[in-house]
Short mmCIF file of C-alpha atoms in Angstrom, two decimals:
data_model
loop_
_atom_site.label_atom_id
_atom_site.label_comp_id
_atom_site.label_asym_id
_atom_site.label_seq_id
_atom_site.Cartn_x
_atom_site.Cartn_y
_atom_site.Cartn_z
CA MET A 1 -0.63 24.60 -15.32
CA ASN A 2 1.23 25.04 -12.04
CA ARG A 3 1.25 28.82 -11.52
CA VAL A 4 -1.30 31.62 -11.37
CA SER A 5 -0.75 35.35 -11.02
CA ILE A 6 -3.48 37.32 -9.27
CA GLY A 7 -3.79 41.02 -10.08
CA ALA A 8 -4.71 42.15 -6.59
CA GLN A 9 -2.98 45.56 -6.93
CA SER A 10 -4.04 46.55 -3.40
CA PHE A 11 -5.77 45.28 -0.26
CA ASP A 12 -7.14 48.74 0.51
CA ALA A 13 -10.72 49.33 -0.68
CA GLN A 14 -10.13 53.03 -1.34
CA GLU A 15 -6.99 52.31 -3.34
CA LEU A 16 -8.86 49.73 -5.42
CA GLN A 17 -11.54 52.32 -6.13
CA PHE A 18 -8.91 54.88 -7.17
CA LEU A 19 -7.40 52.29 -9.52
CA ASP A 20 -10.85 51.59 -11.03
CA ARG A 21 -10.66 47.93 -10.03
CA ILE A 22 -13.98 46.12 -9.77
CA HIS A 23 -12.90 43.36 -7.39
CA SER A 24 -13.10 43.51 -3.61
CA VAL A 25 -10.45 42.78 -1.00
CA GLN A 26 -12.42 39.69 0.00
CA ALA A 27 -12.38 38.43 -3.59
CA ILE A 28 -8.58 38.42 -3.59
CA GLY A 29 -8.41 36.09 -0.63
CA ALA A 30 -11.10 33.86 -2.12
CA THR A 31 -9.15 33.63 -5.37
CA VAL A 32 -5.96 32.60 -3.58
CA LEU A 33 -7.93 29.97 -1.66
CA SER A 34 -9.45 28.65 -4.89
CA ALA A 35 -5.99 28.36 -6.43
CA ARG A 36 -4.77 26.34 -3.45
CA ARG A 37 -7.79 24.06 -3.58
CA ALA A 38 -7.02 23.45 -7.25
CA ASN A 39 -3.51 22.34 -6.20
CA ILE A 40 -1.78 25.22 -7.98
CA GLU A 41 1.85 24.94 -6.90
CA SER A 42 2.84 28.60 -7.16
CA VAL A 43 0.63 31.62 -6.48
CA ASN A 44 1.74 35.17 -7.24
CA ILE A 45 0.20 38.44 -6.09
CA ASP A 46 0.65 41.65 -8.10
CA LEU A 47 0.78 44.84 -6.04
CA ILE A 48 1.01 48.50 -7.04
CA PHE A 49 2.71 51.15 -4.91
CA GLY A 50 3.21 54.87 -5.31
CA LEU A 51 -0.45 55.85 -5.43
CA PRO A 52 -1.14 59.54 -4.76
CA GLY A 53 -1.20 60.06 -1.01
CA GLN A 54 -0.22 56.50 -0.18
CA THR A 55 1.61 56.36 3.14
CA PRO A 56 4.35 53.94 4.18
CA ARG A 57 1.95 52.41 6.69
CA GLN A 58 -0.66 51.75 3.99
CA TRP A 59 1.95 50.12 1.78
CA GLU A 60 3.22 48.01 4.67
CA ALA A 61 -0.36 46.86 5.31
CA ASN A 62 -0.67 45.73 1.70
CA LEU A 63 2.52 43.70 1.97
CA GLU A 64 1.43 42.13 5.25
CA HIS A 65 -1.93 41.17 3.79
CA ALA A 66 -0.25 39.49 0.81
CA LEU A 67 2.14 37.58 3.05
CA GLY A 68 -0.73 36.60 5.31
CA LEU A 69 -2.37 34.79 2.40
CA GLY A 70 0.64 32.51 2.13
CA VAL A 71 1.52 33.35 -1.46
CA ASP A 72 4.78 32.12 -2.99
CA HIS A 73 5.67 35.12 -5.12
CA VAL A 74 5.10 38.88 -5.01
CA SER A 75 5.41 41.34 -7.89
CA ALA A 76 5.43 45.01 -6.89
CA TYR A 77 5.23 47.78 -9.48
CA ALA A 78 5.23 51.56 -9.13
CA LEU A 79 2.10 53.18 -10.52
CA THR A 80 2.85 54.76 -13.89
CA VAL A 81 0.86 57.48 -15.63
CA GLU A 82 -0.03 56.72 -19.24
CA GLU A 83 -1.18 59.39 -21.68
CA GLY A 84 -4.79 59.13 -22.74
CA THR A 85 -5.91 57.35 -19.58
CA ARG A 86 -8.27 58.74 -16.97
CA LEU A 87 -5.40 59.06 -14.51
CA GLY A 88 -3.27 60.77 -17.13
CA HIS A 89 -5.95 63.39 -17.71
CA ARG A 90 -6.37 63.97 -13.97
CA VAL A 91 -2.63 64.43 -13.46
CA SER A 92 -2.40 66.82 -16.42
CA ALA A 93 -5.31 68.84 -15.05
CA GLY A 94 -3.63 69.14 -11.66
CA GLU A 95 -6.36 67.14 -9.93
CA VAL A 96 -3.94 64.44 -8.79
CA GLU A 97 -0.35 64.83 -7.61
CA MET A 98 1.92 61.84 -8.07
CA PRO A 99 4.52 61.01 -5.39
CA SER A 100 8.11 62.14 -5.76
CA GLU A 101 10.98 59.86 -6.73
CA ASP A 102 12.19 59.97 -3.11
CA ILE A 103 8.84 58.71 -1.82
CA LEU A 104 8.82 55.95 -4.43
CA ALA A 105 12.32 54.93 -3.38
CA ASP A 106 11.24 54.76 0.26
CA LEU A 107 8.22 52.58 -0.57
CA TYR A 108 10.37 50.32 -2.73
CA GLY A 109 12.83 49.98 0.13
CA ILE A 110 10.01 48.96 2.47
CA ALA A 111 9.00 46.20 0.06
CA THR A 112 12.55 44.95 -0.34
CA ALA A 113 13.20 44.81 3.40
CA ARG A 114 9.88 43.21 4.39
CA LEU A 115 9.82 40.59 1.66
CA GLU A 116 13.41 39.57 2.29
CA GLN A 117 12.61 39.35 6.00
CA ALA A 118 9.77 36.99 5.09
CA GLY A 119 12.18 34.72 3.23
CA PHE A 120 11.51 35.94 -0.30
CA HIS A 121 14.47 36.25 -2.66
CA GLN A 122 14.52 39.24 -5.00
CA TYR A 123 15.65 38.08 -8.43
CA GLU A 124 14.37 40.93 -10.62
CA ILE A 125 13.65 44.62 -10.14
CA SER A 126 9.98 44.07 -9.33
CA ASN A 127 9.83 40.40 -8.32
CA TRP A 128 10.40 38.42 -5.14
CA ALA A 129 9.98 34.66 -4.78
CA ALA A 130 10.05 32.00 -2.11
CA THR A 131 12.61 29.26 -2.75
CA GLY A 132 11.71 27.30 -5.87
CA HIS A 133 9.02 29.73 -7.01
CA GLN A 134 10.73 32.06 -9.47
CA SER A 135 8.60 32.68 -12.55
CA ARG A 136 10.03 30.79 -15.52
CA HIS A 137 7.50 32.60 -17.70
CA ASN A 138 8.79 36.04 -16.74
CA ARG A 139 12.43 35.00 -16.87
CA THR A 140 11.88 34.03 -20.50
CA TYR A 141 11.15 37.69 -21.27
CA TRP A 142 14.17 39.01 -19.41
CA GLU A 143 16.53 36.41 -20.87
CA TYR A 144 15.44 37.31 -24.41
CA GLY A 145 13.77 33.96 -24.94
CA GLU A 146 10.90 33.10 -27.25
CA TYR A 147 7.27 33.11 -26.11
CA LEU A 148 3.87 32.81 -27.76
CA GLY A 149 1.25 35.53 -27.40
CA LEU A 150 -2.23 34.01 -27.54
CA GLY A 151 -5.41 36.07 -27.36
CA ALA A 152 -6.58 39.56 -28.22
CA GLY A 153 -3.86 42.18 -27.81
CA ALA A 154 -1.21 39.63 -26.86
CA HIS A 155 2.44 40.09 -27.82
CA GLY A 156 4.79 37.31 -28.83
CA PHE A 157 8.39 36.69 -29.88
CA PHE A 158 9.06 33.67 -32.09
CA GLU A 159 11.79 32.83 -34.58
CA GLU A 160 13.31 36.31 -34.14
CA GLU A 161 9.99 37.99 -34.99
CA ARG A 162 8.04 40.19 -32.61
CA TYR A 163 4.31 40.38 -33.17
CA GLU A 164 1.15 41.87 -31.73
CA ASN A 165 -2.31 40.39 -32.09
CA ILE A 166 -5.49 42.26 -32.97
CA ALA A 167 -6.51 44.12 -29.83
CA HIS A 168 -10.31 44.09 -30.08
CA PRO A 169 -11.68 40.73 -28.81
CA ARG A 170 -14.51 40.44 -31.35
CA GLN A 171 -12.25 41.35 -34.26
CA TYR A 172 -9.70 38.85 -32.97
CA ILE A 173 -12.28 36.06 -32.86
CA THR A 174 -13.56 36.91 -36.34
CA ALA A 175 -10.03 36.86 -37.75
CA ALA A 176 -9.21 33.59 -35.99
CA LEU A 177 -12.30 31.88 -37.43
CA ALA A 178 -11.61 33.24 -40.92
CA GLY A 179 -8.20 31.59 -41.14
CA PRO A 180 -5.15 33.09 -42.93
CA PRO A 181 -3.76 35.71 -42.67
CA GLY A 182 -4.85 35.19 -39.08
CA VAL A 183 -4.93 37.33 -35.96
CA ILE A 184 -1.58 39.16 -36.10
CA ALA A 185 -2.04 42.92 -36.41
CA GLU A 186 1.64 43.83 -36.63
CA ALA A 187 4.92 41.93 -36.91
CA TYR A 188 8.55 42.83 -37.46
CA HIS A 189 12.07 41.42 -37.22
CA PRO A 190 14.24 43.65 -34.99
CA ASP A 191 17.48 44.69 -36.65
CA ARG A 192 20.74 43.74 -34.97
CA ALA A 193 21.16 47.07 -33.16
CA THR A 194 17.63 46.93 -31.77
CA ALA A 195 18.06 43.30 -30.74
CA VAL A 196 21.26 44.11 -28.83
CA ILE A 197 19.61 47.03 -27.03
CA ASP A 198 16.59 44.90 -26.16
CA PHE A 199 18.82 42.14 -24.82
CA LEU A 200 20.83 44.52 -22.64
CA ALA A 201 17.77 46.37 -21.32
CA LEU A 202 15.95 43.16 -20.43
CA ARG A 203 18.92 41.47 -18.78
CA LEU A 204 19.56 44.54 -16.65
CA ARG A 205 16.22 43.89 -14.92
CA LEU A 206 17.67 40.72 -13.40
CA LEU A 207 19.68 41.16 -10.21
CA GLU A 208 22.21 38.65 -11.54
CA GLY A 209 22.79 40.89 -14.58
CA PHE A 210 24.57 39.14 -17.40
#
């Protein structure tokens, strides 16, 4: 193993609380340090922007903190609202107001400018890497390559078949120990039209396109 991805999401304690994350800001730095001590060659930090009320200055501070840790790769994703989640219920009830598309565009622009200034090359919509540190794992997805999904709830794509494993960890373990038919909860072969659409949609995420 030569790469780890750390789901920091934010370096702001209040933002972490809003996101229901249980780790602390200090724990993020300690995790990066542990990865370096283990001689991990490439360390990625995941960040989330577009939180309700998040200011450009707060987002800039998150980026600076990540860069200050000396990571090799940054993934930055806009916060999305999923139905059935706690945030989804709060937004539907009018308790939380999500930022506008214009605000999201401004925050995204801040990330692009700052990371490029720091020497990171943007190679995908949400990913920036120092030279030699692009994620081969992620590129496999976007280039419509095969990958194995191991573990509860994991997704995989192998021999033109997409599959999803049993989501509940205990049920997954029980199924794995029982043997065939195994841990796959659902599997299907995309038809040609679906495969073409998937290929186009995934490749469009790469800045190099096709």
